[in-house]
Backbone as a ProteinNet text record, in pm:
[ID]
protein_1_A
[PRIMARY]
XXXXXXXXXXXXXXXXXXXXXXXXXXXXXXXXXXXXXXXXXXXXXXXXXXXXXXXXXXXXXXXXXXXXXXXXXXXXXXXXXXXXXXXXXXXXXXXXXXXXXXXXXXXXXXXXXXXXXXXXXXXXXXXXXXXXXXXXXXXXXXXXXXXXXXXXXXXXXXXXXXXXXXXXXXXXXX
[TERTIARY]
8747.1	8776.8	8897.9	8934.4	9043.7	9162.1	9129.8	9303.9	9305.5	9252.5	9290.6	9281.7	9236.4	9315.6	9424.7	9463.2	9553.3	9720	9676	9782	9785.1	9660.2	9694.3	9753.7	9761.7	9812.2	9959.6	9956.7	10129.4	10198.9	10126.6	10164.4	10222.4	10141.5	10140.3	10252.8	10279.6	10433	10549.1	10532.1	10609.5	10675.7	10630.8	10608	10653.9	10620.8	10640.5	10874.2	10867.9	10966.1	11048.3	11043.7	11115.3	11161.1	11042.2	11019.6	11186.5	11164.9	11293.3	11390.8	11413	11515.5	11612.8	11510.1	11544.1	11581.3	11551.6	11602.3	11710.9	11764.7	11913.4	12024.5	11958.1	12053.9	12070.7	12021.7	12063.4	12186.7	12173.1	12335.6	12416.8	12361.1	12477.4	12476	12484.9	12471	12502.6	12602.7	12665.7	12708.5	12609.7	12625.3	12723.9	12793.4	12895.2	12778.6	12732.7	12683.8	12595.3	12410.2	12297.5	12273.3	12216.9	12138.3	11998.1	11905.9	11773.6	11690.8	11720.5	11646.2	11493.3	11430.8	11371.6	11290.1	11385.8	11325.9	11216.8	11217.8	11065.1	11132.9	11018.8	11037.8	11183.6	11227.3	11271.8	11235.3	11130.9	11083.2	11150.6	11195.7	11265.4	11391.5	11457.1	11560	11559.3	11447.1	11451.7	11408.1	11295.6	11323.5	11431.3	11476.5	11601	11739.1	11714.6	11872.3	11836.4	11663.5	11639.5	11739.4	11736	11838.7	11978.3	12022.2	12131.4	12176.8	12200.8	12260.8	12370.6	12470	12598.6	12588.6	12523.4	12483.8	12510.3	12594.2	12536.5	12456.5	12308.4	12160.5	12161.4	12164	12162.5	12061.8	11981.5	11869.9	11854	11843.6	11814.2	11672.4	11588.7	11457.2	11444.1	11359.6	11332.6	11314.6	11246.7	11207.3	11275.2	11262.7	11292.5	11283.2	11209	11161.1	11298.9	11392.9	11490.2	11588.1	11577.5	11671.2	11600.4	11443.3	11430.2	11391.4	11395.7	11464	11561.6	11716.5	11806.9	11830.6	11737.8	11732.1	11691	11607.8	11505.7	11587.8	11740.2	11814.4	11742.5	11681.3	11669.9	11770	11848.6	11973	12091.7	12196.3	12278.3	12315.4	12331.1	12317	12155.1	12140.5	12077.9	12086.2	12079	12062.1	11957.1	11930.7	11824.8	11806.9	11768.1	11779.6	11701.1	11770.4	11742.3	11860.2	11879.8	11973.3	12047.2	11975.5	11976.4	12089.8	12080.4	12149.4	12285.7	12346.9	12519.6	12587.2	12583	12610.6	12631.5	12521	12480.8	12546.2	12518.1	12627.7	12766.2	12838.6	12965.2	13000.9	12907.2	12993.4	12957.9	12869.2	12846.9	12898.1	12939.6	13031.9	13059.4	13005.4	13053.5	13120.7	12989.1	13044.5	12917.2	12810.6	12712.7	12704.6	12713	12710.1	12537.1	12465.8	12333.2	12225.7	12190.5	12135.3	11923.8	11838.4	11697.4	11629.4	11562.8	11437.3	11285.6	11226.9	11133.6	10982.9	10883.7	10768.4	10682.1	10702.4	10610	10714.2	10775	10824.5	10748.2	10764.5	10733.8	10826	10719.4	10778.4	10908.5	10980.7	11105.4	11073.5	11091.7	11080	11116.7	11229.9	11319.5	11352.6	11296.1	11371	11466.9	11496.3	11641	11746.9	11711.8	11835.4	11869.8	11713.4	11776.2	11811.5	11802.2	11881.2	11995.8	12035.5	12197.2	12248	12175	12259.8	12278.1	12164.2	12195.1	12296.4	12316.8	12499.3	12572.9	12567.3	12670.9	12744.3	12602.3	12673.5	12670.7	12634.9	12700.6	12826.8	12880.9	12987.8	13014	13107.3	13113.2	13084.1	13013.4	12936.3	12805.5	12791.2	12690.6	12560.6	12458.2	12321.9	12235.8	12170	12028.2	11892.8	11815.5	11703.8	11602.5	11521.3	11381.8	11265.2	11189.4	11040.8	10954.5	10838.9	10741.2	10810.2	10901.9	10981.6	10953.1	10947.1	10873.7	10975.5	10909.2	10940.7	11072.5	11111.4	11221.3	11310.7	11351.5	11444.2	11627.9	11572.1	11725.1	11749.7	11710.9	11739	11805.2	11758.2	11818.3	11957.9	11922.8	12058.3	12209.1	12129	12276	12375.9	12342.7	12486.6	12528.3	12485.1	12552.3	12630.3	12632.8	12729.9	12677.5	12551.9	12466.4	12406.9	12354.3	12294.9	12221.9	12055.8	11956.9	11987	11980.3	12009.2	11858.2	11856.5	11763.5	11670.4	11580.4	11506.3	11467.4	11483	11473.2	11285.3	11280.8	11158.8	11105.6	10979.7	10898	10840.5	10841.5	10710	10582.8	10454.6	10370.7	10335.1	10307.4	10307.6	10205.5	10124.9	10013.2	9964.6	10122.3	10101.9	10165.4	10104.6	10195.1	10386	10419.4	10556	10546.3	10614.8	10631.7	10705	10634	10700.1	10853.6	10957.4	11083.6	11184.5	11280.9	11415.1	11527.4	11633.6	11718.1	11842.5	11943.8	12021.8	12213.5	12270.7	12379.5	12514.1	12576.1	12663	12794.5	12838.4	12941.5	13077.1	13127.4	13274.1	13356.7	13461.4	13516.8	13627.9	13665.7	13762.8	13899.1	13999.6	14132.9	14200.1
4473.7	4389.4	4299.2	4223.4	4196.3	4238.2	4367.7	4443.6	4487.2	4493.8	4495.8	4353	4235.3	4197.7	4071.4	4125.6	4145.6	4183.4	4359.1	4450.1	4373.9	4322.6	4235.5	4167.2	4050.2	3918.9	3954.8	4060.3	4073	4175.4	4235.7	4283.6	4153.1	4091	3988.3	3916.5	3874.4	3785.3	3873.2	4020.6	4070.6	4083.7	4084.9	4086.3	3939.1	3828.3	3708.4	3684.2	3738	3769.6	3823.8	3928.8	3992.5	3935.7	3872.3	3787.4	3655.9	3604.9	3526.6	3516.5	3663.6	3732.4	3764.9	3824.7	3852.7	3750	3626.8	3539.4	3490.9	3491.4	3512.5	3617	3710.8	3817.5	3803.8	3751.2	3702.1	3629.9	3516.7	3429.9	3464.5	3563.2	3634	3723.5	3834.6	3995.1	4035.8	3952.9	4024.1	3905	3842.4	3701.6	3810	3714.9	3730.1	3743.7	3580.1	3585.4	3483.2	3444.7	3417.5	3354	3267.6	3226.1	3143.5	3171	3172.5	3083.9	2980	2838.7	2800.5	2848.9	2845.4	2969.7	3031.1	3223.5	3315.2	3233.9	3274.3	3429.8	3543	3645.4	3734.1	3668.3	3701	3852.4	3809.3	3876.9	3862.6	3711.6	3754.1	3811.7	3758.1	3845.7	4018.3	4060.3	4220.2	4281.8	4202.9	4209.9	4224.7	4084.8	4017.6	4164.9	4209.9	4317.1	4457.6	4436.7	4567.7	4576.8	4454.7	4427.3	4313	4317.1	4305.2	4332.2	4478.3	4573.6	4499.9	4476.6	4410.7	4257.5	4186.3	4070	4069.8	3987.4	3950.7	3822.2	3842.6	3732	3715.5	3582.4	3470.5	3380.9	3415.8	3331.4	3179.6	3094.3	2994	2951	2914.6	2890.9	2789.4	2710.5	2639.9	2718.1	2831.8	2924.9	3008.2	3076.7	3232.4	3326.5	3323.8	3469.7	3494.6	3413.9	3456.8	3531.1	3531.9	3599.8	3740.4	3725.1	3876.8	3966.7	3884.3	3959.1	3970.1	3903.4	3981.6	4102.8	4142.7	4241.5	4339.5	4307.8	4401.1	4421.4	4388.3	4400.8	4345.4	4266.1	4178.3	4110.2	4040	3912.6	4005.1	3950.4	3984.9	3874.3	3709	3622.5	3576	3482.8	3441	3279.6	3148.1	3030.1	2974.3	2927.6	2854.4	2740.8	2637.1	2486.1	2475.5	2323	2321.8	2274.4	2266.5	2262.8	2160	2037.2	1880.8	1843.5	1918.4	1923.9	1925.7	1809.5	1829.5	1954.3	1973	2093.5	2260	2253.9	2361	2344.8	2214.9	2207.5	2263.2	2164.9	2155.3	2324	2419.3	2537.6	2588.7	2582.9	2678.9	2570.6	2514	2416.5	2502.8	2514.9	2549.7	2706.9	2789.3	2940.1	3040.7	2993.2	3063.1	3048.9	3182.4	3135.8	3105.4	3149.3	3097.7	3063.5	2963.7	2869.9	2903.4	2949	2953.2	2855	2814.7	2673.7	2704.7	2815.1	2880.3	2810.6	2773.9	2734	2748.8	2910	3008.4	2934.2	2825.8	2795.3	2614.7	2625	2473.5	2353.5	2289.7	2188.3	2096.7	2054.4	1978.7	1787.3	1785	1643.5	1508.5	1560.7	1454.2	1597.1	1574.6	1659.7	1651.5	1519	1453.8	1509.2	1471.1	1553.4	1639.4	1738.4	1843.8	1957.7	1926.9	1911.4	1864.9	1738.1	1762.6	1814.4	1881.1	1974.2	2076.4	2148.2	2263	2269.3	2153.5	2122.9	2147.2	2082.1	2115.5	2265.1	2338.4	2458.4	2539.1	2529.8	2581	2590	2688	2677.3	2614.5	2543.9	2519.2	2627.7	2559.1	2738.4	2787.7	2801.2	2822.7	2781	2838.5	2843.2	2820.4	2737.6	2698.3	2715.9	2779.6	2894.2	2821.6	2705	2599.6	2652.1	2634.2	2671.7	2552.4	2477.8	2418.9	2309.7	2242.7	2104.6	2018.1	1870.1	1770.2	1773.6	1710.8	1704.8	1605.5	1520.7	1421	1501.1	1622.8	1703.5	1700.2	1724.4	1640.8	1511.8	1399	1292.6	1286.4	1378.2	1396.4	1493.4	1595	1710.9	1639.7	1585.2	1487.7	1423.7	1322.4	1234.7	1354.5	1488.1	1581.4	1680.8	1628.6	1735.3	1899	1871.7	1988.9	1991.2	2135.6	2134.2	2190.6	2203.3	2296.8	2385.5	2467.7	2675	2644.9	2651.7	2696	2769.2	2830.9	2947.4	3000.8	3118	3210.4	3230.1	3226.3	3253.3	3415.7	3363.2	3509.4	3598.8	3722.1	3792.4	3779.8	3769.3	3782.1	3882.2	3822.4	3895.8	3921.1	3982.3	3993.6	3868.7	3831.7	3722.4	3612.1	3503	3429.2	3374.4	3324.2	3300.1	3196.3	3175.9	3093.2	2956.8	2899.7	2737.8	2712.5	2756	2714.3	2700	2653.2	2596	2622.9	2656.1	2723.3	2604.5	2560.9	2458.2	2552.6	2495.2	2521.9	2409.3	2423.1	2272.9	2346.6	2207.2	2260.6	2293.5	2360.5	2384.4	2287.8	2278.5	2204.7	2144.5	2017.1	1995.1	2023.3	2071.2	2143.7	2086.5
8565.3	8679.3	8653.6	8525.8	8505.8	8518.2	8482.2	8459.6	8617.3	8726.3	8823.4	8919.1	8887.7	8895.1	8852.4	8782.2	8707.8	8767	8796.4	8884.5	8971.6	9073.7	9209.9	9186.1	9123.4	9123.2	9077.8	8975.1	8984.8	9100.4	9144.7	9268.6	9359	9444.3	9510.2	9476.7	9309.6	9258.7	9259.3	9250.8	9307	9507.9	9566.5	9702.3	9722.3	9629.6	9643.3	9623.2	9509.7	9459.9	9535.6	9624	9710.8	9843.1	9916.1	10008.5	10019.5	9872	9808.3	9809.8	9738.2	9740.9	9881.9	9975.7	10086.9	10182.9	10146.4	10241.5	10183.7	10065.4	10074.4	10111.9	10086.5	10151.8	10300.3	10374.8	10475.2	10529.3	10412.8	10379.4	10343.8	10178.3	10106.9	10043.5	10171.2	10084.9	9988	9971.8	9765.3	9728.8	9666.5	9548.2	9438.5	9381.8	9265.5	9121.8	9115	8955.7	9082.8	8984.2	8984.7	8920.4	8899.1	8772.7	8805.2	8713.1	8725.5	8634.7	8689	8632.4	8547.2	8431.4	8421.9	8410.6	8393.6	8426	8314.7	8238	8145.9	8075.7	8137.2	8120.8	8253.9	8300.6	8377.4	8494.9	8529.2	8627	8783.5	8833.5	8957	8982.4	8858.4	8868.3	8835	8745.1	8823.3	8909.5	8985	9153.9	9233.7	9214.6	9308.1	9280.4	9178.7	9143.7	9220.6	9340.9	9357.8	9472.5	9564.9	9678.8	9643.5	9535.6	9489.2	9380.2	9341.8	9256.4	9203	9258.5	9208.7	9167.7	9158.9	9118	8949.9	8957.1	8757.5	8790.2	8735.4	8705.6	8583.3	8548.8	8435.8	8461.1	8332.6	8292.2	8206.3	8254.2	8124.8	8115	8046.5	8003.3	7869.6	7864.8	7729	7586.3	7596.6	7522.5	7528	7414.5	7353.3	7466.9	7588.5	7644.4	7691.5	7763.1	7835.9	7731	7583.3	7515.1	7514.9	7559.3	7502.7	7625.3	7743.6	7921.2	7904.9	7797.5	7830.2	7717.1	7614.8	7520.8	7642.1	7702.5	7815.8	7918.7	7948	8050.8	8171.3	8199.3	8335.9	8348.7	8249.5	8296.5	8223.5	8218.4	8161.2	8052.3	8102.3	7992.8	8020.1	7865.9	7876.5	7775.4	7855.9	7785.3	7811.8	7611.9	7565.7	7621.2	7673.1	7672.9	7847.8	7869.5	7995.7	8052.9	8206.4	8270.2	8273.6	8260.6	8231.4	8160.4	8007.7	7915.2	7943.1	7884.5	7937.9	7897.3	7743.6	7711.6	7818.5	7854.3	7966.7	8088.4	8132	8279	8251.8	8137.2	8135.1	8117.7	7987.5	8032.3	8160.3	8233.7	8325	8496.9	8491.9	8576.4	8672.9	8806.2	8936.6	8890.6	8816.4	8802.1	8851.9	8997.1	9023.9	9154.8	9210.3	9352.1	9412.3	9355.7	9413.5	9281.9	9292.9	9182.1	9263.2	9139.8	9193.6	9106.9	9144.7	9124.6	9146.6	9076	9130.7	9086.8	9149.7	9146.1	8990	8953.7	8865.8	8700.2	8691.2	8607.6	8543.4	8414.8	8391.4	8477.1	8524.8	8597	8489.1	8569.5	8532.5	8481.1	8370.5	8389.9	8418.3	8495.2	8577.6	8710.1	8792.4	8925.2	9000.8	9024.7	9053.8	8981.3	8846.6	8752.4	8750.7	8756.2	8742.2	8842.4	8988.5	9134.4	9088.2	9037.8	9028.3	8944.7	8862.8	8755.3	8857.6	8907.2	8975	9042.8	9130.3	9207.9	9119.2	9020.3	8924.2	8858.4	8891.3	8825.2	8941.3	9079.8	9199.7	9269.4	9257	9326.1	9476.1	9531.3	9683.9	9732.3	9831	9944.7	9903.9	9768.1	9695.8	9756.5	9740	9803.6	9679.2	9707.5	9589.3	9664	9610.5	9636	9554.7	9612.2	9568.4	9671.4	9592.1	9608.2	9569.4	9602.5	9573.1	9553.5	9614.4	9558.7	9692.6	9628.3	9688.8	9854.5	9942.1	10093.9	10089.1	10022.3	10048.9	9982.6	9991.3	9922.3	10020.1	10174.5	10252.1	10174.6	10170.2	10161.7	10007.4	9855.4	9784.9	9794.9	9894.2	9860.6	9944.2	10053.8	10141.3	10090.7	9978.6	9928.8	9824.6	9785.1	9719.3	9793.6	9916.1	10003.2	10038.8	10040.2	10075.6	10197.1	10316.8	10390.5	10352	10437.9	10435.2	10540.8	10488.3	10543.3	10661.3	10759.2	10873.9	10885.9	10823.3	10820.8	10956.8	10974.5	11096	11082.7	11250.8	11290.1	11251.8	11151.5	11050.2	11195.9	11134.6	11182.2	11127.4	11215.5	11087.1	11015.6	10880	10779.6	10700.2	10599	10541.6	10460.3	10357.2	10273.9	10361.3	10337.3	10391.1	10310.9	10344.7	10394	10240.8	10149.8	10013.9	10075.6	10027.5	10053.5	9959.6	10019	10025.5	10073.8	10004.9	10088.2	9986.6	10131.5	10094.2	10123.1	10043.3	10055	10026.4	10098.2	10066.4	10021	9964	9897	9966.4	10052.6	10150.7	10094.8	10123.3	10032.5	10019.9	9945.5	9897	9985.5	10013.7	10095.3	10052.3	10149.5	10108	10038.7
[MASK]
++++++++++++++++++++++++++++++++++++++++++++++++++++++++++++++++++++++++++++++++++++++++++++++++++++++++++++++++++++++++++++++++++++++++++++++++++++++++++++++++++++++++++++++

């Protein structure tokens, strides 16, 4: 009874995963480069590459797993640390066009921060892809020059609909 379910429940995070995925391709059919906040084993990003093939997905995680998703080819890079970390911003500085913040990860221990790191390593235009993050999230993304992306009215669906938001950081003035 475990090992099925088991299959369910990763079924379901799969389906969850896709769901995600798919509501960016909406915005931006062919992201450049990805990166995946907290990405563990990096499981959404080998979802996410089923409907964006051309994507380079970059993992960072506290732990080891993200070095050995990118032995396993899910990412292509992969950094140790957390995002927070100046180190990490400064190289990866406005070089991702869509930044993910996904639920199924250890919570952050400053969230503020580490929302503005994520600006940080978004490019203008760039779309950040949060899940399960607290309700005063306009009132943080605004003085960063970000909108929230609109979500289009669902069909219904079997699972329900994942609690997130999709933000975009407005381009850069000329």
């Amino acid at each position: 009874m475990n090992s099925l379910r088991t299959r369910v429940s990763a079924l379901d995070e799969r389906r969850r995963h896709r769901m995600l995925a798919r509501a960016i391709l909406r915005l931006l059919p062919e992201p450049e480069s990805w990166l995946d906040v907290g990405t563990g084993d990096a499981h959404f990003p080998e979802t996410a590459k089923e409907l964006f093939p051309y994507t380079s997905f970059d993992g960072l995680d506290p732990t080891p797993r993200a070095v050995r998703a990118r032995a396993a080819e899910r990412i292509e890079e992969a950094y140790a640390g957390h995002l927070t970390d100046p180190h990490i911003t400064s190289a990866l500085h406005a070089r991702y066009d869509v930044v993910s913040l996904l639920r199924d990860r250890t919570p952050a221990p400053d969230p503020a921060a580490e929302l503005h790191a994520a600006l940080t390593v978004l490019r203008p235009a760039g779309l950040l892809l949060m899940e399960g993050r607290p309700d005063d999230l306009r009132a943080q993304l605004e003085p960063h020059d970000c909108e929230i992306v609109p979500e289009p009215r669902r069909l219904p669906d079997r699972l329900p609909a994942p609690q997130r938001l999709i933000a975009r950081r407005k381009p850069s003035a000329p």
